Each structure stands twice: as structure tokens, then as C-alpha cells.
Coordinates of C-alpha atoms in Angstrom, one line a residue:
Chain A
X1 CA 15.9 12.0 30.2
X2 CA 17.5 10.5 27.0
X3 CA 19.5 12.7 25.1
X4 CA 21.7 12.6 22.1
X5 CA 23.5 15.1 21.0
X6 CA 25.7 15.6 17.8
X7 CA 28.9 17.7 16.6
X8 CA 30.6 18.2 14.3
X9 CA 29.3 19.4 10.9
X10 CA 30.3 22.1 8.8
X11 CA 31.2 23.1 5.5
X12 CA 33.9 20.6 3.4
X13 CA 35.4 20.7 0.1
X14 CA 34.6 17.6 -1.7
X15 CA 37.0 14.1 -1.5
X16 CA 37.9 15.2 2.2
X17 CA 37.3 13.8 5.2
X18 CA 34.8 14.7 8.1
X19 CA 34.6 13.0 11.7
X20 CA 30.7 13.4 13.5
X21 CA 30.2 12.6 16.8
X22 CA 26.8 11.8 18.9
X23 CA 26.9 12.5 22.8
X24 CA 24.6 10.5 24.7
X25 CA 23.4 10.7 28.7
X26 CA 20.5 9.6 30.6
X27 CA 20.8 6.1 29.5
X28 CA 23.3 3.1 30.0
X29 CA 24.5 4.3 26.2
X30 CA 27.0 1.0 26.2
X31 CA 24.1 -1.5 26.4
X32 CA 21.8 0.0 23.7
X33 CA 22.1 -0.1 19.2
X34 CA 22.9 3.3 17.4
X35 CA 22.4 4.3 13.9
X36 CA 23.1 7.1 11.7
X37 CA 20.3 8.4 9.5
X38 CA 20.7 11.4 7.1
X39 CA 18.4 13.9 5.2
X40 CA 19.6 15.9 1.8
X41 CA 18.0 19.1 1.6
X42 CA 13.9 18.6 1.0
X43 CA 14.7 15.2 0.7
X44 CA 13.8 12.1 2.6
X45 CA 15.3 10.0 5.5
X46 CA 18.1 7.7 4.1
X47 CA 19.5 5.0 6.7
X48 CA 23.2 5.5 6.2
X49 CA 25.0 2.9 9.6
X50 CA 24.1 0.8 12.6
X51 CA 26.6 -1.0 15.6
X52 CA 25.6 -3.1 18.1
X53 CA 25.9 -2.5 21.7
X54 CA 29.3 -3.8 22.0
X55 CA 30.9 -2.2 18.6
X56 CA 31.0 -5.3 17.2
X57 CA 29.0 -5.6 14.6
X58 CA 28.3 -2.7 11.6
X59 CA 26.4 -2.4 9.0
X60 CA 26.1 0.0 6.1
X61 CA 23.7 1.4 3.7
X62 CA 25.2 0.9 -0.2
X63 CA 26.1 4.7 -0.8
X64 CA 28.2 4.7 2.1
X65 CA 29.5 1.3 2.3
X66 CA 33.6 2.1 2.0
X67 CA 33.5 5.1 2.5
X68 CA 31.9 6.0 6.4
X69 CA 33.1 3.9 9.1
X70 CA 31.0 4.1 12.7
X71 CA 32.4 3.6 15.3
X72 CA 31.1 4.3 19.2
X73 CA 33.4 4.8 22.6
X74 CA 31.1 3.3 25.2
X75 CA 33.4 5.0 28.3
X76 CA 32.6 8.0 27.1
X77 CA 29.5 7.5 25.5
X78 CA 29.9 8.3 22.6
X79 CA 29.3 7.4 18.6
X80 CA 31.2 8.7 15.6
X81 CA 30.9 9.0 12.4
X82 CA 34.2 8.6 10.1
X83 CA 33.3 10.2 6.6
X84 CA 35.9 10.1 4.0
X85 CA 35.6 11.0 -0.2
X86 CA 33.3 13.0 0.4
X87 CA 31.1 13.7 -2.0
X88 CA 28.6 16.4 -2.8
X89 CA 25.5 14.0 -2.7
X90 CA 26.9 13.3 1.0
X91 CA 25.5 16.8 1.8
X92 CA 22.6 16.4 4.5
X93 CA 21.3 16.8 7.9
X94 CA 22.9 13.9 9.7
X95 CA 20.9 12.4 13.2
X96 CA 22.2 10.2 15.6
X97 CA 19.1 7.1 16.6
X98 CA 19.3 5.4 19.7
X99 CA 16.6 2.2 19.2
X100 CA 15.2 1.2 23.3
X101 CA 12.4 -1.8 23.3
X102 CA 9.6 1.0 23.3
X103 CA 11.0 3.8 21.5
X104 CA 13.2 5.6 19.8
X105 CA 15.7 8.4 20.2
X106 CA 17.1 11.1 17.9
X107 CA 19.7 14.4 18.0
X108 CA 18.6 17.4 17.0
X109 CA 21.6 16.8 13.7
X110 CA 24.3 18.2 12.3
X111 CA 24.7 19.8 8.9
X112 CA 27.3 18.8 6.4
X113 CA 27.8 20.6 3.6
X114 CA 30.0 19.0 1.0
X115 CA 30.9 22.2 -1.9
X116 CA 33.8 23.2 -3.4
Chain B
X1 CA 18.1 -2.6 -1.1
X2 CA 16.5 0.0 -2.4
X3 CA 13.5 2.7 -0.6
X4 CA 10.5 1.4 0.3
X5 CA 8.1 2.8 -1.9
X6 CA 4.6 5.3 -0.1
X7 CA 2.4 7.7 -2.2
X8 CA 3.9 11.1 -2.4
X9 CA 1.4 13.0 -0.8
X10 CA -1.8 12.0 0.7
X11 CA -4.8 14.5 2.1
X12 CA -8.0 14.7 3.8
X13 CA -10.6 17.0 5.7
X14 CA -10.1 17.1 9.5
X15 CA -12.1 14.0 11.2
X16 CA -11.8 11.8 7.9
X17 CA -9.3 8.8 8.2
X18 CA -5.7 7.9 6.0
X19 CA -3.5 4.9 4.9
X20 CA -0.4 5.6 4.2
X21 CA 1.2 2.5 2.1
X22 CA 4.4 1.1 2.2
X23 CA 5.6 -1.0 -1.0
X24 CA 8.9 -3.6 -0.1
X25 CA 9.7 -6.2 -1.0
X26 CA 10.4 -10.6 0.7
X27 CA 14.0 -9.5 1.8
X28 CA 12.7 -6.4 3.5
X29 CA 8.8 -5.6 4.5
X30 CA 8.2 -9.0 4.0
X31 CA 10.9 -10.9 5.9
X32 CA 10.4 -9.7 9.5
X33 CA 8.2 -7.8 11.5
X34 CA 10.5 -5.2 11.7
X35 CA 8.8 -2.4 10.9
X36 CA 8.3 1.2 12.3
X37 CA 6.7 4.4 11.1
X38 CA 8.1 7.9 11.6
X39 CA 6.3 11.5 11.9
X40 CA 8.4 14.3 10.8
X41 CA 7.7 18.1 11.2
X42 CA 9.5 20.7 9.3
X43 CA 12.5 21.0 10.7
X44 CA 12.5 18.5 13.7
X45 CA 14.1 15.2 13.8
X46 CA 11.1 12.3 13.5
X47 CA 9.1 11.2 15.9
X48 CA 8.4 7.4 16.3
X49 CA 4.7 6.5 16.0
X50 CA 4.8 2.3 15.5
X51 CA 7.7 -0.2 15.9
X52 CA 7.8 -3.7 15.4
X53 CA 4.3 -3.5 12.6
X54 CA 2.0 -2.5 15.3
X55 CA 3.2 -1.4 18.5
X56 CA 2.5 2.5 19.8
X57 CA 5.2 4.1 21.8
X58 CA 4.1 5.7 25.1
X59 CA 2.5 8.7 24.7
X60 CA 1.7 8.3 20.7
X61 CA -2.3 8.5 20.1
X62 CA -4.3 5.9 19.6
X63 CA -5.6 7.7 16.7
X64 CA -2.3 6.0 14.9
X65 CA -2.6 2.2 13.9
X66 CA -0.8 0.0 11.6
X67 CA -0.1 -3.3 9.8
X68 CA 1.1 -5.9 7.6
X69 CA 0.3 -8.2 4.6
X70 CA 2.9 -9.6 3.0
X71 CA 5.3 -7.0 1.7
X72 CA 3.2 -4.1 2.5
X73 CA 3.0 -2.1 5.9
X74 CA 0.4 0.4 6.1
X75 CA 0.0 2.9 8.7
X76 CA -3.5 4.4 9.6
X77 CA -4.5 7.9 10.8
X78 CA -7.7 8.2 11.8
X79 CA -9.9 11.3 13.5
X80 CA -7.5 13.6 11.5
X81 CA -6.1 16.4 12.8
X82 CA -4.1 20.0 12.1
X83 CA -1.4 19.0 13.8
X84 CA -1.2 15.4 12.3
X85 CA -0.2 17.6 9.2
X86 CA 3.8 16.0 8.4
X87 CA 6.0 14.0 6.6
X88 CA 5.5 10.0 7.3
X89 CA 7.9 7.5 6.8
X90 CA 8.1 3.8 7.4
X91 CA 11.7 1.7 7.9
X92 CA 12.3 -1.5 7.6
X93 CA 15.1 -4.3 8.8
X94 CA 16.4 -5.9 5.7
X95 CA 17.4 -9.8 5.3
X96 CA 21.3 -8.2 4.8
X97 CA 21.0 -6.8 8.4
X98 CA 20.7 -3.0 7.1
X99 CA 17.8 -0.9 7.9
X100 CA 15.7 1.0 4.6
X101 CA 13.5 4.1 5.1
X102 CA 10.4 5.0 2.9
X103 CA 10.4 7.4 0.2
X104 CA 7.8 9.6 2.1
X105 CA 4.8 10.6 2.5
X106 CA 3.1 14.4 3.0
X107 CA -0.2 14.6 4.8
X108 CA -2.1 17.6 4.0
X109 CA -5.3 18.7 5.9
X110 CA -7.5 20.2 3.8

């Protein structure tokens, strides 16, 4: 079965830098579109990245735009997450999505706490 | 682009029916039919009950429908039940190739 899994969260002082990664199996992860999505703390979903199968093509929501890069390894199936200036706003549960025709697939996410 | 604007909070007694609205805009909601509809628990990662305006996911009740006009989405519960008590979003592709989630909604059973 599909599964995502991510890593990579913690606790970080603000303006540094965080890497998340998303481990995928149980589907050809290199043929398929993966997003990031985040949720502050009793707050809603916010889309925050998306790249194409091939790692091509990436697009950013405008509070990360400059400052997250994604980026995916398809021979290890894997997606990542480059977060730099961090800021304290960036503090939220962060999810992996992996979009099929039919469905769609999520990590369990990874908290990242951005406090001084 | 900026969220996609649904009521706060929306409720009803068990068997009665909901729509849940979904406010965008021509560059968003209204450009493509490109829109899906998430349930979230407390504390789980959402589930997806409609993609592409009105298409169900395996395995997602019938009791969930939705659709379109113009730069609205609107996603309909009907029979309502306990466990239908969540969070709902809707997402939409934008014309600048990004994606924009809902502001939420929270369905209470009464």
C-alpha cells in the first residue's frame, strides 16, 4: 500500500535552516506529483510547494516563495524540503501529498517548531 | 492568491443535510475544474473526499457530493452522521500553477 513517510522536524531557533524529507514506497514514487502542505497550530491547511514527476518543474506558495526550495531524489524515493530564514510563523505540522488519478496520499507529518 | 474563502463553522441534527461553500475567485475556483475537498479529524492528516469538482475517491460515501458555479465549489453532506463531525476544506489549482486551500470549515452534529 501507498505510504509516505516524513522526517525531520524539530525544534529551531529562528533565521536557521531546516531540511524535511518524505519517504515514499508502494508506488512507482518517480512517475507521480508531490506537494508539501503545512498546518500552524489550530490553524488551517496552507499549500506551501509542488514538483512534477521529473523534478522539473516547482512551484511555491507566496510565504515561502525564496525561502523553501523542494526538491525530490526519485532513486531513492524520496522528497525534501529545504527551509531556510526561518521564521516563527513557519512553525507548523508539515505533510508530504502524493496526488494519483483517484486519490490522494498524505504522511502522518512532522513538526517544526521555529522559537528562540 | 489568497485562501479560498468557506463559513467557519456549519451544524446540523444527525440525518439533516450541509453545504459547505467555497468563495474563489476567475484565476482560481473559476478557471479549472480543479477542485478537491478534504475531511480532517483532530489530529490526522486529511482525507480526500472529491477531486476534480465532483469525482468520489474509492471507498468515500456517496453521502458526499459536490459542485461548481462559476467561482464557487460547494460540497454537500447529506444523511449526516457522528462521525461526519470534522474539519472540511476545499483546494483549488490556481491560473499561476500553485495550489490554494480553504479557510475551513467545522461541522458540528448537534
Amino acid at each position: 500500500q501507498v505510504q509516505l513517510v516524513e522526517s525531520g522536524g524539530g525544534v529551531v531557533q529562528p533565521g536557521r535552516s531546516l531540511r524535511l524529507s518524505c519517504a515514499g514506497s508502494g508506488f512507482t514514487f518517480s512517475t507521480y506529483v508531490m506537494h508539501w502542505v503545512r498546518q500552524a497550530p489550530g490553524k488551517g491547511l496552507e499549500w506551501v510547494a509542488v514538483i512534477s514527476y521529473d523534478g522539473i518543474h516547482k512551484y511555491y506558495g507566496d510565504s515561502v516563495k525564496g525561502r523553501f526550495t523542494i526538491s525530490r531524489d526519485n532513486s531513492k524515493n524520496t522528497l525534501f524540503l529545504q527551509m531556510n530564514s526561518l521564521r516563527p510563523d513557519d512553525t507548523a505540522v508539515y505533510y508530504c501529498m502524493s496526488v494519483h488519478s483517484d486519490n490522494d496520499y498524505w504522511g502522518q507529518g512532522t513538526l517544526v517548531t521555529v522559537s528562540s | 492568491h489568497s485562501a479560498l474563502t468557506q463559513p467557519a463553522s456549519v451544524s446540523a441534527s444527525p440525518g439533516q443535510s450541509i453545504t459547505i461553500s467555497c468563495a474563489g475567485t476567475s484565476s482560481d475556483v473559476g478557471a479549472y475544474n480543479y477542485v478537491s475537498w478534504y475531511q480532517q479529524h483532530p489530529g490526522k492528516a486529511p482525507k480526500l473526499l472529491i477531486y476534480e469538482v465532483t469525482n468520489r475517491p474509492s471507498g468515500v460515501s456517496n453521502r458526499f457530493s459536490a459542485s461548481k458555479s462559476g467561482d464557487t465549489a460547494s460540497l454537500t453532506i447529506s444523511g449526516l452522521q457522528a462521525e461526519d463531525e470534522a474539519d472540511y476544506y476545499c483546494r483549488s489549482y490556481t491560473t499561476s500553477s500553485t495550489y490554494v486551500f480553504g479557510t475551513g470549515t467545522r461541522v458540528t452534529v448537534l
